[in-house]
Amino acid sequence: MHIVAVLALDGVIAFDLSTPLEVFARLRLADGSRAYDVRVCAPGGEVDAGAFVVRAPYGLDVLEEADTVIVPGVADVAVPVPEKVVSALRSAAARGTRIASICAGAFVLAATGLLDGRRATTHWVAAAQLAERFPAVEVDPGVLYVDNGQFLTSAGAAAGLDLCLHMIRRDHGSAVAADAARLSVMPLEREGGQAQFMVAARPPAPRGSTMEPLLRWLDANCGHELTTARIAAHAGMSTRTLNRRFREQTGTTPLQWLHLARVRRAQHLLETTADAVDRIGSTVGFGSPTAFRDRFKRVVGTSPYAYRHAFRSKNRAGSPPLGQVGSSPAGPVESPRSSVAVSR
């Protein structure tokens, strides 16, 4: 039977830990047999999961016989990965074991060097930090998961489910994976990547820079027809000087900055109003519905229609702003067949 070892480290995020336990351990094949033998392991006997303590029944030696190793995220990615964990993961990789990370588990996997030269992802909030700490890793913050064959990484929270379903489909085919998706009340394929969950950040406006008044003006007037020449005229400088100073202080061009501001405004209107999508595109300053849809999908990773369907609040008046990312849900881990004991 295919052995899945789930590696729990101190600070493990409970949601990330429980996801592979539930998805893999509950799956049954057509003949009623279990598809996977799921085992939770840890460097020591107990793991601090924040709100509770997990007692793992297996040590790192279980990685020697595992067919798949899954590394859940940890709450503090700055904590050094124990050398014995690094060594165990490298040894498992040398044997050809499939190794996957969920959310910030990518930091653990990257610390082993196994992601060097490879594309990887993590929660979009932590993507820049992953890229900075591990420059040899090609970090893609816009996807739900990345499959490099032997090494796989996923984004945060629900993207761990997407990754587990993907691995099941690799192992047993689409029909079995579809059964697992139904058990998880999840679609087998989700439209778009994690970019759709990222509110387009306010374009860079360095406080105290000479561009700051102009950036505020652009943000307030993004719904108007603006050209580089008109922006330069408002700033009182030539277009050449504008482009040079703008890139020096923001890292981008005036029009690219303006497009991002328009998309951010469109996201807000899609969430909070019933206005037609094409009207929203016109309101925020795009010259045609096609230009709006193309730019929106390029920035957000999904269409305006799909974005509205996913994120429009049913109670628009009292809805909080989108994009406030909290910690992963952390509840008690219900372990299949008592493979993990939880003490409170």
XYZ file of C-alpha atoms in Angstrom:
344
model
C 0.000 0.000 0.000
C 1.121 3.545 -0.750
C 2.513 5.056 2.467
C 2.006 8.789 3.000
C 4.146 10.265 5.764
C 2.972 13.647 7.056
C 5.854 15.481 8.733
C 4.817 17.572 11.739
C 7.277 20.142 13.056
C 6.936 22.535 15.995
C 4.593 25.338 15.066
C 2.761 23.184 12.519
C -0.362 24.843 11.123
C -3.260 22.627 12.152
C -5.219 23.125 8.948
C -2.239 22.105 6.820
C -1.632 19.057 9.000
C -5.219 17.848 8.946
C -5.759 18.295 5.196
C -3.654 15.338 3.961
C -4.809 13.219 6.915
C -8.447 13.611 5.960
C -8.060 13.494 2.182
C -5.722 10.522 1.897
C -6.809 8.443 4.882
C -10.525 8.489 4.088
C -10.153 7.528 0.442
C -11.333 4.085 -0.618
C -10.826 2.342 -3.942
C -13.562 0.629 -5.956
C -13.093 -2.649 -4.063
C -13.448 -0.891 -0.710
C -9.763 -1.101 0.200
C -7.802 1.853 1.533
C -5.864 3.759 -1.083
C -3.234 5.075 1.328
C -1.629 4.292 4.651
C -1.202 7.686 6.319
C 1.374 8.080 9.085
C 2.166 11.212 11.059
C 5.792 11.580 12.064
C 7.869 14.130 13.948
C 11.492 14.605 15.008
C 10.444 14.083 18.640
C 7.481 12.595 20.446
C 5.412 15.767 20.693
C 4.837 18.761 18.452
C 3.617 22.173 19.554
C 0.696 23.113 17.294
C -0.077 26.350 19.105
C -3.510 25.727 20.615
C -2.719 22.099 21.402
C 0.008 19.475 21.371
C 0.222 16.662 18.837
C 1.766 13.346 19.838
C 3.061 11.757 16.643
C 3.208 7.941 16.669
C 6.142 7.794 14.229
C 9.641 9.242 14.112
C 11.677 10.385 11.139
C 12.582 6.786 10.339
C 9.157 6.355 8.725
C 10.404 8.572 5.886
C 12.661 5.681 4.855
C 9.667 3.580 3.796
C 7.273 6.321 2.700
C 6.208 6.626 -0.927
C 5.070 10.216 -0.382
C 6.173 12.746 2.235
C 4.012 15.791 2.899
C 5.393 18.815 4.729
C 2.652 21.054 6.216
C 3.268 24.725 6.857
C 4.693 26.113 10.076
C 3.632 29.298 11.821
C 7.099 30.878 12.005
C 9.060 30.370 8.809
C 12.104 32.077 10.323
C 12.738 29.182 12.723
C 15.675 27.109 11.396
C 14.778 23.638 10.150
C 16.444 20.987 12.363
C 19.426 19.431 10.631
C 18.092 15.914 11.207
C 14.910 16.893 9.340
C 16.930 18.332 6.456
C 18.998 15.151 6.306
C 15.935 12.873 6.446
C 14.207 14.756 3.620
C 17.328 14.720 1.454
C 17.743 10.990 2.025
C 14.101 10.382 1.107
C 14.556 12.433 -2.064
C 17.658 10.442 -2.997
C 15.532 7.277 -2.815
C 13.051 8.783 -5.252
C 10.338 9.531 -2.675
C 7.716 12.051 -3.759
C 7.836 15.095 -1.469
C 5.138 17.768 -1.329
C 4.702 20.883 0.774
C 1.563 22.734 1.794
C 1.590 26.516 2.243
C 4.640 27.641 4.251
C 5.955 24.072 4.219
C 7.762 25.286 1.092
C 10.231 27.064 3.403
C 11.106 23.729 5.018
C 11.483 22.061 1.648
C 13.531 24.962 0.263
C 15.888 24.755 3.261
C 16.939 21.292 2.067
C 18.062 22.644 -1.308
C 15.668 20.279 -3.095
C 13.803 23.178 -4.718
C 16.924 24.893 -6.064
C 16.548 25.567 -9.768
C 12.904 24.526 -9.650
C 9.613 26.388 -9.805
C 7.675 26.449 -6.534
C 4.854 28.280 -4.805
C 3.617 29.099 -1.321
C 0.955 31.319 0.235
C 0.979 34.591 -1.693
C 1.581 36.558 1.523
C 4.889 34.717 2.024
C 5.973 34.399 -1.614
C 8.279 37.426 -1.628
C 9.952 36.237 1.568
C 10.491 32.763 0.099
C 12.058 34.262 -3.017
C 14.320 36.532 -0.943
C 15.542 33.796 1.397
C 15.996 31.189 -1.327
C 17.011 33.004 -4.525
C 17.807 29.714 -6.281
C 14.099 28.814 -6.154
C 11.850 30.139 -8.927
C 8.869 31.331 -6.863
C 5.513 31.627 -8.640
C 2.982 33.327 -6.332
C 0.087 33.167 -8.796
C -0.696 29.437 -8.902
C -2.464 27.011 -6.576
C 0.241 24.370 -6.808
C 3.346 23.405 -8.771
C 4.147 19.829 -9.807
C 7.807 19.236 -10.655
C 7.356 15.478 -10.767
C 9.125 14.366 -7.588
C 8.725 17.677 -5.754
C 5.424 19.510 -5.404
C 4.455 22.713 -3.604
C 1.113 24.366 -2.947
C -0.261 27.700 -1.860
C -2.081 28.240 1.424
C -5.100 26.664 3.089
C -7.530 25.291 0.471
C -4.746 24.979 -2.112
C -3.456 22.091 -0.007
C -6.673 20.297 -0.911
C -6.079 21.025 -4.580
C -2.603 19.542 -4.321
C -3.790 16.399 -2.525
C -6.506 15.820 -5.127
C -3.923 16.314 -7.872
C -1.651 13.672 -6.341
C -4.569 11.247 -6.013
C -5.367 11.758 -9.676
C -1.734 11.049 -10.537
C -1.813 7.861 -8.474
C -5.268 6.463 -9.227
C -6.824 8.426 -12.080
C -9.542 11.038 -12.405
C -12.466 8.848 -11.297
C -10.913 8.113 -7.898
C -9.787 11.730 -7.535
C -13.342 12.883 -8.292
C -14.612 10.670 -5.444
C -12.057 12.259 -3.117
C -13.146 15.723 -4.276
C -16.793 14.922 -3.521
C -15.863 13.728 -0.034
C -14.055 17.024 0.511
C -16.932 19.014 -1.037
C -14.403 20.476 -3.464
C -14.265 20.797 -7.240
C -11.594 18.611 -8.764
C -10.376 21.633 -10.730
C -10.704 25.263 -9.663
C -10.630 28.127 -12.135
C -7.675 30.461 -11.941
C -4.796 30.499 -9.493
C -4.243 32.087 -6.120
C -3.855 35.457 -7.822
C -7.637 35.690 -7.732
C -7.479 35.734 -3.926
C -4.989 38.596 -3.874
C -6.541 42.023 -3.908
C -4.335 44.002 -6.238
C -2.071 45.772 -3.794
C -2.091 49.551 -3.803
C 0.507 50.449 -6.419
C 3.776 51.535 -4.865
C 3.642 55.094 -3.557
C 6.771 55.714 -1.490
C 5.953 58.157 1.291
C 7.864 61.390 1.031
C 8.945 60.859 -2.578
C 8.564 63.612 -5.148
C 6.088 61.359 -6.985
C 3.720 61.027 -4.032
C 1.354 63.924 -4.966
C 1.176 62.646 -8.535
C 0.427 59.093 -7.388
C -2.404 60.342 -5.191
C -3.787 62.268 -8.167
C -3.554 59.180 -10.402
C -5.335 57.059 -7.821
C -8.151 59.597 -7.519
C -8.502 60.066 -11.278
C -7.867 56.536 -12.578
C -11.386 56.413 -14.035
C -10.584 59.216 -16.498
C -8.870 58.841 -19.837
C -5.219 59.424 -19.034
C -2.248 59.287 -21.345
C 1.424 59.577 -20.521
C 1.405 63.052 -22.063
C -1.515 64.187 -19.908
C 0.078 62.747 -16.766
C 3.347 64.489 -17.602
C 1.533 67.774 -18.167
C -0.163 67.517 -14.779
C 3.211 66.783 -13.185
C 4.800 69.722 -14.978
C 7.540 67.737 -16.666
C 8.339 66.149 -20.010
C 7.183 62.606 -20.716
C 10.814 61.488 -20.821
C 11.523 62.945 -17.381
C 8.252 61.551 -16.040
C 9.017 58.025 -17.193
C 12.540 58.159 -15.777
C 11.567 59.541 -12.371
C 8.493 57.334 -12.131
C 10.510 54.169 -12.697
C 13.219 55.319 -10.297
C 10.716 55.844 -7.479
C 8.081 53.156 -8.131
C 9.851 50.510 -10.193
C 7.233 50.685 -12.939
C 5.834 53.006 -15.616
C 2.978 55.492 -15.163
C 0.600 53.480 -17.340
C 1.410 50.168 -15.639
C 0.813 51.821 -12.277
C -2.469 53.211 -13.590
C -3.627 49.800 -14.888
C -3.039 48.252 -11.464
C -4.939 51.054 -9.740
C -7.855 50.507 -12.131
C -7.933 46.768 -11.512
C -7.867 47.346 -7.758
C -10.818 49.747 -8.071
C -12.644 47.232 -10.292
C -12.190 44.478 -7.703
C -13.840 46.666 -5.089
C -16.786 47.473 -7.376
C -17.249 43.837 -8.384
C -17.436 42.872 -4.719
C -19.670 45.664 -3.500
C -22.020 46.710 -6.325
C -24.488 45.127 -8.740
C -23.221 47.200 -11.671
C -22.747 45.352 -14.946
C -19.217 44.111 -15.490
C -18.734 46.118 -18.690
C -19.979 49.254 -16.934
C -17.452 48.711 -14.148
C -14.694 48.423 -16.734
C -15.735 51.744 -18.217
C -16.116 53.352 -14.793
C -12.562 52.530 -13.753
C -11.120 53.853 -16.993
C -10.709 50.992 -19.468
C -11.498 51.975 -23.048
C -13.312 48.780 -24.016
C -14.806 45.667 -22.359
C -12.140 43.527 -24.053
C -9.296 45.679 -22.699
C -10.837 45.472 -19.218
C -11.275 41.697 -19.264
C -7.800 41.082 -20.659
C -6.062 43.338 -18.144
C -8.137 42.043 -15.219
C -7.347 38.415 -16.028
C -3.659 39.222 -16.503
C -3.453 40.810 -13.037
C -5.949 38.721 -11.035
C -5.708 35.371 -12.810
C -9.423 34.969 -13.482
C -12.199 36.799 -15.320
C -14.210 39.679 -13.798
C -17.324 37.490 -13.944
C -15.665 34.607 -12.085
C -14.173 37.019 -9.565
C -17.579 38.531 -8.811
C -19.139 35.067 -8.474
C -16.474 34.054 -5.971
C -16.178 37.228 -3.917
C -19.269 39.409 -4.133
C -20.710 39.846 -0.647
C -24.338 38.833 -0.143
C -24.609 41.609 2.445
C -22.779 44.343 0.607
C -23.454 47.082 3.143
C -21.663 45.440 6.020
C -19.020 43.361 4.333
C -15.412 43.752 5.505
C -12.718 44.604 2.979
C -11.351 41.663 1.081
C -7.747 40.696 1.390
C -7.245 40.684 5.143
C -5.398 37.411 5.506
C -5.536 35.772 8.885
C -3.942 32.623 10.148
C -5.033 29.264 8.825
C -8.052 27.795 10.604
C -6.770 25.904 13.600
C -9.073 23.428 15.241
C -8.523 20.006 16.804
C -7.082 17.432 14.442
C -9.446 14.516 14.065
C -7.066 11.766 13.180
C -8.261 8.856 11.068
C -7.918 5.567 12.934
C -6.242 7.331 15.888
C -2.959 7.849 14.084
C -2.438 11.063 16.054
C -3.249 11.677 19.678
C -4.243 15.229 20.576
C -3.793 16.541 24.112
C -5.240 19.836 25.267
